Short mmCIF file of C-alpha atoms in Angstrom, two decimals:
data_model
loop_
_atom_site.label_atom_id
_atom_site.label_comp_id
_atom_site.label_asym_id
_atom_site.label_seq_id
_atom_site.Cartn_x
_atom_site.Cartn_y
_atom_site.Cartn_z
CA UNK A 1072 0.01 -0.02 -0.10
CA UNK A 1073 1.26 3.43 -1.21
CA UNK A 1074 2.19 6.27 1.37
CA UNK A 1075 -0.36 8.55 0.00
CA UNK A 1076 -3.27 5.83 0.22
CA UNK A 1077 -2.18 4.76 3.62
CA UNK A 1078 -2.30 8.75 4.79
CA UNK A 1079 -5.63 8.95 3.26
CA UNK A 1080 -7.01 5.89 5.00
CA UNK A 1081 -5.63 7.07 8.37
CA UNK A 1082 -7.39 10.48 8.19
CA UNK A 1083 -10.47 9.47 7.01
CA UNK A 1084 -12.25 9.77 10.69
CA UNK A 1085 -11.30 13.45 10.13
CA UNK A 1086 -13.79 13.95 7.18
CA UNK A 1087 -16.30 16.50 7.05
CA UNK A 1088 -18.97 14.24 7.67
CA UNK A 1089 -17.68 13.35 11.16
CA UNK A 1090 -17.08 16.86 12.38
CA UNK A 1091 -20.00 16.92 14.80
CA UNK A 1092 -18.93 13.66 16.43
CA UNK A 1093 -15.61 14.80 16.65
CA UNK A 1094 -16.11 18.24 17.97
CA UNK A 1095 -18.37 16.33 20.47
CA UNK A 1096 -15.20 14.07 21.39
CA UNK A 1097 -12.97 17.21 21.67
CA UNK A 1098 -15.20 19.18 23.86
CA UNK A 1099 -15.37 15.94 26.28
CA UNK A 1100 -11.51 15.69 26.18
CA UNK A 1101 -11.65 19.37 27.34
CA UNK A 1102 -13.74 18.57 30.21
CA UNK A 1103 -12.23 15.19 31.00
CA UNK A 1104 -9.22 14.02 29.27
CA UNK A 1105 -9.55 10.56 30.84
CA UNK A 1106 -13.13 10.05 29.23
CA UNK A 1107 -12.27 9.63 25.88
CA UNK A 1108 -9.93 6.67 24.17
CA UNK A 1109 -6.51 6.77 24.42
CA UNK A 1110 -5.88 7.09 20.72
CA UNK A 1111 -8.10 10.38 20.63
CA UNK A 1112 -6.67 11.48 23.86
CA UNK A 1113 -3.11 11.60 22.14
CA UNK A 1114 -4.55 13.02 19.09
CA UNK A 1115 -6.07 16.13 21.21
CA UNK A 1116 -3.17 16.41 23.42
CA UNK A 1117 -0.98 16.88 20.17
CA UNK A 1118 -3.41 19.07 18.34
CA UNK A 1119 -3.41 21.46 21.24
CA UNK A 1120 0.18 21.05 22.11
CA UNK A 1121 -0.43 20.08 25.41
CA UNK A 1122 -2.23 23.32 26.46
CA UNK A 1123 -5.36 23.11 28.43
CA UNK A 1124 -6.59 26.85 28.26
CA UNK A 1125 -9.01 26.26 25.47
CA UNK A 1126 -12.74 27.08 26.00
CA UNK A 1127 -15.28 24.46 25.08
CA UNK A 1128 -17.66 25.61 22.34
CA UNK A 1129 -20.86 23.86 23.20
CA UNK A 1130 -21.67 25.85 26.53
CA UNK A 1131 -21.16 29.18 24.58
CA UNK A 1132 -23.40 28.39 22.06
CA UNK A 1133 -25.97 27.17 24.47
CA UNK A 1134 -25.80 30.42 26.35
CA UNK A 1135 -25.95 32.60 23.15
CA UNK A 1136 -29.32 30.75 21.93
CA UNK A 1137 -30.79 30.66 25.32
CA UNK A 1138 -30.04 34.61 25.41
CA UNK A 1139 -31.40 35.05 21.94
CA UNK A 1140 -34.84 33.32 23.25
CA UNK A 1141 -35.05 35.82 26.18
CA UNK A 1142 -37.17 39.14 25.72
CA UNK A 1143 -34.98 41.95 25.09
CA UNK A 1144 -35.09 44.81 27.70
CA UNK A 1145 -35.31 48.31 26.28
CA UNK A 1146 -32.29 50.07 26.29
CA UNK A 1147 -32.08 53.79 26.94
CA UNK A 1148 -29.67 55.79 24.66
CA UNK A 1149 -27.61 58.29 26.32
CA UNK A 1150 -28.79 61.70 26.24
CA UNK A 1151 -26.22 63.21 23.95
CA UNK A 1152 -27.10 60.42 21.33
CA UNK A 1153 -30.55 61.19 21.77
CA UNK A 1154 -29.94 64.91 21.29
CA UNK A 1155 -28.15 64.19 18.17
CA UNK A 1156 -30.83 62.18 16.81
CA UNK A 1157 -33.20 65.01 17.36
CA UNK A 1158 -31.03 67.47 15.74
CA UNK A 1159 -30.62 65.31 12.55
CA UNK A 1160 -34.41 64.65 12.26
CA UNK A 1161 -35.32 68.37 12.48
CA UNK A 1162 -32.30 69.11 9.90
CA UNK A 1163 -34.16 66.62 7.59
CA UNK A 1164 -37.44 68.25 8.13
CA UNK A 1165 -35.95 71.81 7.22
CA UNK A 1166 -34.37 70.23 3.95
CA UNK A 1167 -38.00 68.95 2.95
CA UNK A 1168 -39.62 72.49 3.78
CA UNK A 1169 -37.06 74.24 1.47
CA UNK A 1170 -37.87 71.87 -1.16
CA UNK A 1171 -41.54 71.85 -0.73
CA UNK A 1172 -41.30 76.05 -0.84
CA UNK A 1173 -39.37 75.68 -4.19
CA UNK A 1174 -42.15 73.19 -5.62
CA UNK A 1175 -45.17 75.02 -4.08
CA UNK A 1176 -44.38 78.44 -3.09
CA UNK A 1177 -46.36 80.03 -6.26
CA UNK A 1178 -49.34 79.01 -4.73
CA UNK A 1179 -49.24 81.77 -2.59
CA UNK A 1180 -46.98 84.26 -4.51
CA UNK A 1181 -48.11 87.84 -4.19
CA UNK A 1182 -49.60 88.35 -7.54
CA UNK A 1183 -52.81 90.27 -6.18
CA UNK A 1184 -51.89 93.84 -5.26
CA UNK A 1185 -55.59 94.61 -4.84
CA UNK A 1186 -56.30 91.84 -2.32
CA UNK A 1187 -59.36 90.52 -4.16
CA UNK A 1188 -58.40 86.81 -4.04
CA UNK A 1189 -58.38 84.55 -1.17
CA UNK A 1190 -56.12 81.62 -1.40
CA UNK A 1191 -55.48 79.52 1.75
CA UNK A 1192 -51.76 78.42 2.30
CA UNK A 1193 -51.41 74.76 1.40
CA UNK A 1194 -51.05 72.81 4.57
CA UNK A 1195 -47.67 71.34 3.39
CA UNK A 1196 -46.22 74.74 3.83
CA UNK A 1197 -47.20 74.78 7.48
CA UNK A 1198 -44.33 73.97 10.31
CA UNK A 1199 -46.35 71.47 12.05
CA UNK A 1200 -46.75 69.15 8.64
CA UNK A 1201 -42.75 68.79 8.88
CA UNK A 1202 -43.04 68.12 12.49
CA UNK A 1203 -41.43 71.52 13.48
CA UNK A 1204 -42.85 74.46 15.60
CA UNK A 1205 -42.11 77.76 16.68
CA UNK A 1206 -40.00 76.65 19.52
CA UNK A 1207 -37.41 75.91 16.34
CA UNK A 1208 -37.72 79.41 14.57
CA UNK A 1209 -34.56 80.61 16.62
CA UNK A 1210 -32.55 77.47 15.87
CA UNK A 1211 -30.00 77.22 13.23
CA UNK A 1212 -30.11 74.81 10.18
CA UNK A 1213 -27.94 74.04 7.12
CA UNK A 1214 -29.72 75.65 4.04
CA UNK A 1215 -27.97 73.47 1.33
CA UNK A 1216 -27.68 76.24 -0.94
CA UNK A 1217 -25.21 76.59 -3.52
CA UNK A 1218 -26.02 80.11 -4.11
CA UNK A 1219 -23.79 82.80 -2.75
CA UNK A 1220 -26.62 84.84 -2.25
CA UNK A 1221 -28.12 82.61 0.67
CA UNK A 1222 -25.93 81.69 3.67
CA UNK A 1223 -25.28 78.05 4.30
CA UNK A 1224 -26.49 78.24 7.87
CA UNK A 1225 -29.29 80.29 9.36
CA UNK A 1226 -31.95 80.69 11.76
CA UNK A 1227 -35.23 78.69 10.84
CA UNK A 1228 -37.34 81.86 10.94
CA UNK A 1229 -34.65 83.52 8.50
CA UNK A 1230 -34.69 80.53 6.39
CA UNK A 1231 -38.69 80.59 5.99
CA UNK A 1232 -38.44 84.71 5.31
CA UNK A 1233 -35.83 84.17 2.67
CA UNK A 1234 -38.04 81.16 0.98
CA UNK A 1235 -41.03 83.76 0.96
CA UNK A 1236 -39.01 86.32 -0.46
CA UNK A 1237 -37.59 84.21 -3.16
CA UNK A 1238 -40.63 81.80 -4.06
CA UNK A 1239 -43.65 83.67 -2.82
CA UNK A 1240 -42.95 87.67 -3.89
CA UNK A 1241 -44.64 89.20 -6.84
CA UNK A 1242 -43.24 86.72 -9.28
CA UNK A 1243 -44.15 83.00 -8.69
CA UNK A 1244 -43.11 80.17 -11.05
CA UNK A 1245 -43.80 76.56 -10.94
CA UNK A 1246 -41.09 74.55 -12.36
CA UNK A 1247 -40.86 71.34 -10.26
CA UNK A 1248 -42.75 69.47 -13.22
CA UNK A 1249 -39.67 70.16 -15.67
CA UNK A 1250 -38.25 67.06 -16.56
CA UNK A 1251 -34.87 68.16 -17.44
CA UNK A 1252 -32.52 68.41 -14.58
CA UNK A 1253 -30.31 70.88 -15.81
CA UNK A 1254 -33.39 73.07 -17.08
CA UNK A 1255 -34.94 72.61 -13.45
CA UNK A 1256 -31.77 73.58 -11.70
CA UNK A 1257 -31.17 76.64 -13.64
CA UNK A 1258 -34.83 77.87 -13.13
CA UNK A 1259 -34.22 77.29 -9.26
CA UNK A 1260 -30.81 79.06 -9.55
CA UNK A 1261 -32.28 82.15 -11.28
CA UNK A 1262 -34.80 82.78 -8.36
CA UNK A 1263 -32.33 81.86 -5.39
CA UNK A 1264 -29.64 84.37 -7.01
CA UNK A 1265 -32.44 87.09 -7.37
CA UNK A 1266 -32.01 87.65 -10.82
CA UNK A 1267 -35.95 87.27 -11.66
CA UNK A 1268 -36.50 89.95 -8.89
CA UNK A 1269 -35.34 93.05 -11.16
CA UNK A 1270 -35.40 96.63 -10.10
CA UNK A 1271 -36.61 99.17 -12.67
CA UNK A 1272 -35.59 102.72 -13.05
CA UNK A 1273 -37.79 105.52 -12.90
CA UNK A 1274 -37.54 105.51 -16.78
CA UNK A 1275 -38.28 101.96 -17.16
CA UNK A 1276 -41.20 102.13 -15.17
CA UNK A 1277 -42.56 104.83 -17.23
CA UNK A 1278 -41.91 102.83 -20.53
CA UNK A 1279 -43.46 99.73 -18.95
CA UNK A 1280 -46.58 101.96 -17.89
CA UNK A 1281 -46.81 103.46 -21.37
CA UNK A 1282 -46.62 100.02 -23.14
CA UNK A 1283 -49.35 98.44 -20.77
CA UNK A 1284 -51.69 101.54 -21.18
CA UNK A 1285 -51.11 101.22 -24.98
CA UNK A 1286 -52.13 97.49 -24.93
CA UNK A 1287 -55.09 98.01 -22.66
CA UNK A 1288 -56.24 101.18 -24.30
CA UNK A 1289 -56.19 99.42 -27.93
CA UNK A 1290 -58.55 96.62 -26.61
CA UNK A 1291 -60.92 98.80 -24.72
CA UNK A 1292 -61.21 100.90 -27.96
CA UNK A 1293 -61.89 97.70 -30.21
CA UNK A 1294 -64.27 96.44 -27.71
CA UNK A 1295 -66.22 99.76 -27.71
CA UNK A 1296 -66.02 100.57 -31.22
CA UNK A 1297 -66.63 97.15 -32.72
CA UNK A 1298 -68.46 95.14 -30.11
CA UNK A 1299 -69.84 92.54 -32.34
CA UNK A 1300 -66.69 91.82 -34.39
CA UNK A 1301 -64.31 89.02 -33.45
CA UNK A 1302 -60.75 90.10 -32.35
CA UNK A 1303 -59.19 87.57 -30.11
CA UNK A 1304 -58.45 90.21 -27.20
CA UNK A 1305 -55.30 90.20 -25.27
CA UNK A 1306 -57.10 91.42 -22.24
CA UNK A 1307 -55.78 89.91 -19.27
CA UNK A 1308 -52.17 89.29 -20.95
CA UNK A 1309 -51.26 92.79 -21.52
CA UNK A 1310 -47.95 92.18 -20.21
CA UNK A 1311 -47.28 90.11 -23.33
CA UNK A 1312 -46.51 93.71 -25.03
CA UNK A 1313 -43.50 94.77 -22.98
CA UNK A 1314 -42.37 91.53 -22.64
CA UNK A 1315 -41.92 91.16 -26.77
CA UNK A 1316 -40.62 94.58 -26.95
CA UNK A 1317 -37.92 93.76 -24.26
CA UNK A 1318 -37.17 90.46 -26.11
CA UNK A 1319 -36.55 92.31 -29.41
CA UNK A 1320 -34.66 95.18 -27.68
CA UNK A 1321 -32.24 92.91 -25.97
CA UNK A 1322 -31.89 90.70 -29.06
CA UNK A 1323 -30.73 93.55 -31.08
CA UNK A 1324 -28.20 94.29 -28.40
CA UNK A 1325 -27.15 90.58 -28.91
CA UNK A 1326 -26.54 91.00 -32.55
CA UNK A 1327 -29.84 89.47 -33.84
CA UNK A 1328 -30.90 90.81 -37.14
CA UNK A 1329 -34.23 89.11 -37.73
CA UNK A 1330 -37.11 87.95 -35.76
CA UNK A 1331 -40.18 85.93 -36.94
CA UNK A 1332 -42.98 85.95 -34.42
CA UNK A 1333 -45.35 82.75 -34.91
CA UNK A 1334 -48.34 84.53 -33.32
CA UNK A 1335 -51.30 82.96 -32.01
CA UNK A 1336 -54.89 84.41 -32.66
CA UNK A 1337 -55.21 85.72 -29.02
CA UNK A 1338 -53.41 88.96 -28.60
CA UNK A 1339 -52.21 89.02 -32.41
CA UNK A 1340 -53.97 92.42 -33.61
CA UNK A 1341 -52.43 94.13 -30.14
CA UNK A 1342 -49.07 92.84 -31.12
CA UNK A 1343 -49.22 93.85 -34.76
CA UNK A 1344 -49.87 97.33 -33.51
CA UNK A 1345 -48.09 97.92 -30.27
CA UNK A 1346 -45.02 95.76 -30.95
CA UNK A 1347 -44.34 95.46 -34.82
CA UNK A 1348 -45.61 98.71 -35.61
CA UNK A 1349 -48.47 98.28 -37.76
CA UNK A 1350 -50.97 101.55 -38.14
CA UNK A 1351 -53.96 101.72 -35.93
CA UNK A 1352 -55.52 103.51 -38.89
CA UNK A 1353 -54.87 100.09 -40.93
CA UNK A 1354 -56.13 98.01 -38.45
CA UNK A 1355 -59.36 100.28 -38.00
CA UNK A 1356 -59.89 100.11 -41.78
CA UNK A 1357 -59.91 96.40 -41.57
CA UNK A 1358 -62.52 96.37 -39.13
CA UNK A 1359 -64.64 98.68 -40.88
CA UNK A 1360 -64.26 96.46 -44.36
CA UNK A 1361 -62.03 99.28 -46.10
CA UNK A 1362 -59.09 97.41 -47.39
CA UNK A 1363 -56.16 98.46 -49.57
CA UNK A 1364 -56.10 96.24 -52.39
CA UNK A 1365 -52.57 96.71 -52.97
CA UNK A 1366 -51.89 94.87 -49.44
CA UNK A 1367 -54.50 92.07 -49.64
CA UNK A 1368 -52.82 88.76 -48.55
CA UNK A 1369 -55.50 86.49 -50.60
CA UNK A 1370 -59.17 86.74 -51.01
CA UNK A 1371 -61.23 85.94 -47.80
CA UNK A 1372 -58.40 86.69 -45.39
CA UNK A 1373 -59.45 87.87 -42.20
CA UNK A 1374 -57.51 90.70 -40.19
CA UNK A 1375 -56.45 88.39 -37.35
CA UNK A 1376 -54.82 86.25 -39.78
CA UNK A 1377 -52.87 88.73 -41.71
CA UNK A 1378 -49.09 89.62 -40.73
CA UNK A 1379 -46.80 92.70 -40.99
CA UNK A 1380 -43.26 93.35 -41.55
CA UNK A 1381 -41.00 96.23 -40.30
CA UNK A 1382 -37.67 97.22 -38.98
CA UNK A 1383 -37.37 98.00 -35.56
CA UNK A 1384 -34.68 100.38 -34.11
CA UNK A 1385 -32.80 98.67 -31.16
CA UNK A 1386 -29.54 99.65 -29.24
CA UNK A 1387 -27.30 96.96 -31.45
CA UNK A 1388 -29.25 98.26 -34.97
CA UNK A 1389 -32.42 97.56 -36.72
CA UNK A 1390 -33.88 94.22 -36.24
CA UNK A 1391 -36.36 92.95 -38.95
#
């Protein structure tokens, strides 16, 4: 018989299938060496090098199993750990509050200077909704802001005041639904940095008033003079006129040479007169059925389908 085969046969009792039995013998040996056969006693002595300081595994396992079956007593966390956990929870609540203001602040924006609208504030903007209270107003929290215009850490009352100033002022915007992340973050940053809260000079205010008055005046005149005719009024959307005019002026400053407006029916007549520069006299003639045959754009065409082309002077040159 070869040496390798003899070694295999000699080691067969140590196979994996006999592990529980051998472990039981070993623990019996640890408790009382004389209680096991001499062959196993000699093997275990050689295995441990004669040392007797090893602990049997069985009693340890039994103790752990017994402890696992026993009901666990409530453990009271140290005061410092409890306070840290509470502070972390409140910081999370403040972070959610900031996000909700960005998403819902437009619902209570100050867009009614006459105070005619009664809009209850959404409950999701209440402190109670987030587990906060007035007792937390003087506590400082991180704002998570990446804008230099907003401090990284502020008192809760100052955070709320800042949020109301940014998202609930005279301009309210709903942009949480924008799926493109870069576009949504750009809108949020524009609000946080205050770039949407413009401050106009006295001359700019006069220009805005003049343009708004012209827009409203034209609609009032047409409604009074031609009450039965279809005109697709701009009433309620008068701010479109100064907005388009500013768009053209800024475009000219940036080198734009030509602008094409694919205008809708609503407000088209007002844009033709107060933005593009069509003569009011020509518009009134169309209402009265007096057309210039040289400028007809096709038989059966109606006044709110017609276009107009002109050059508008801007600081950067004419824009066609």
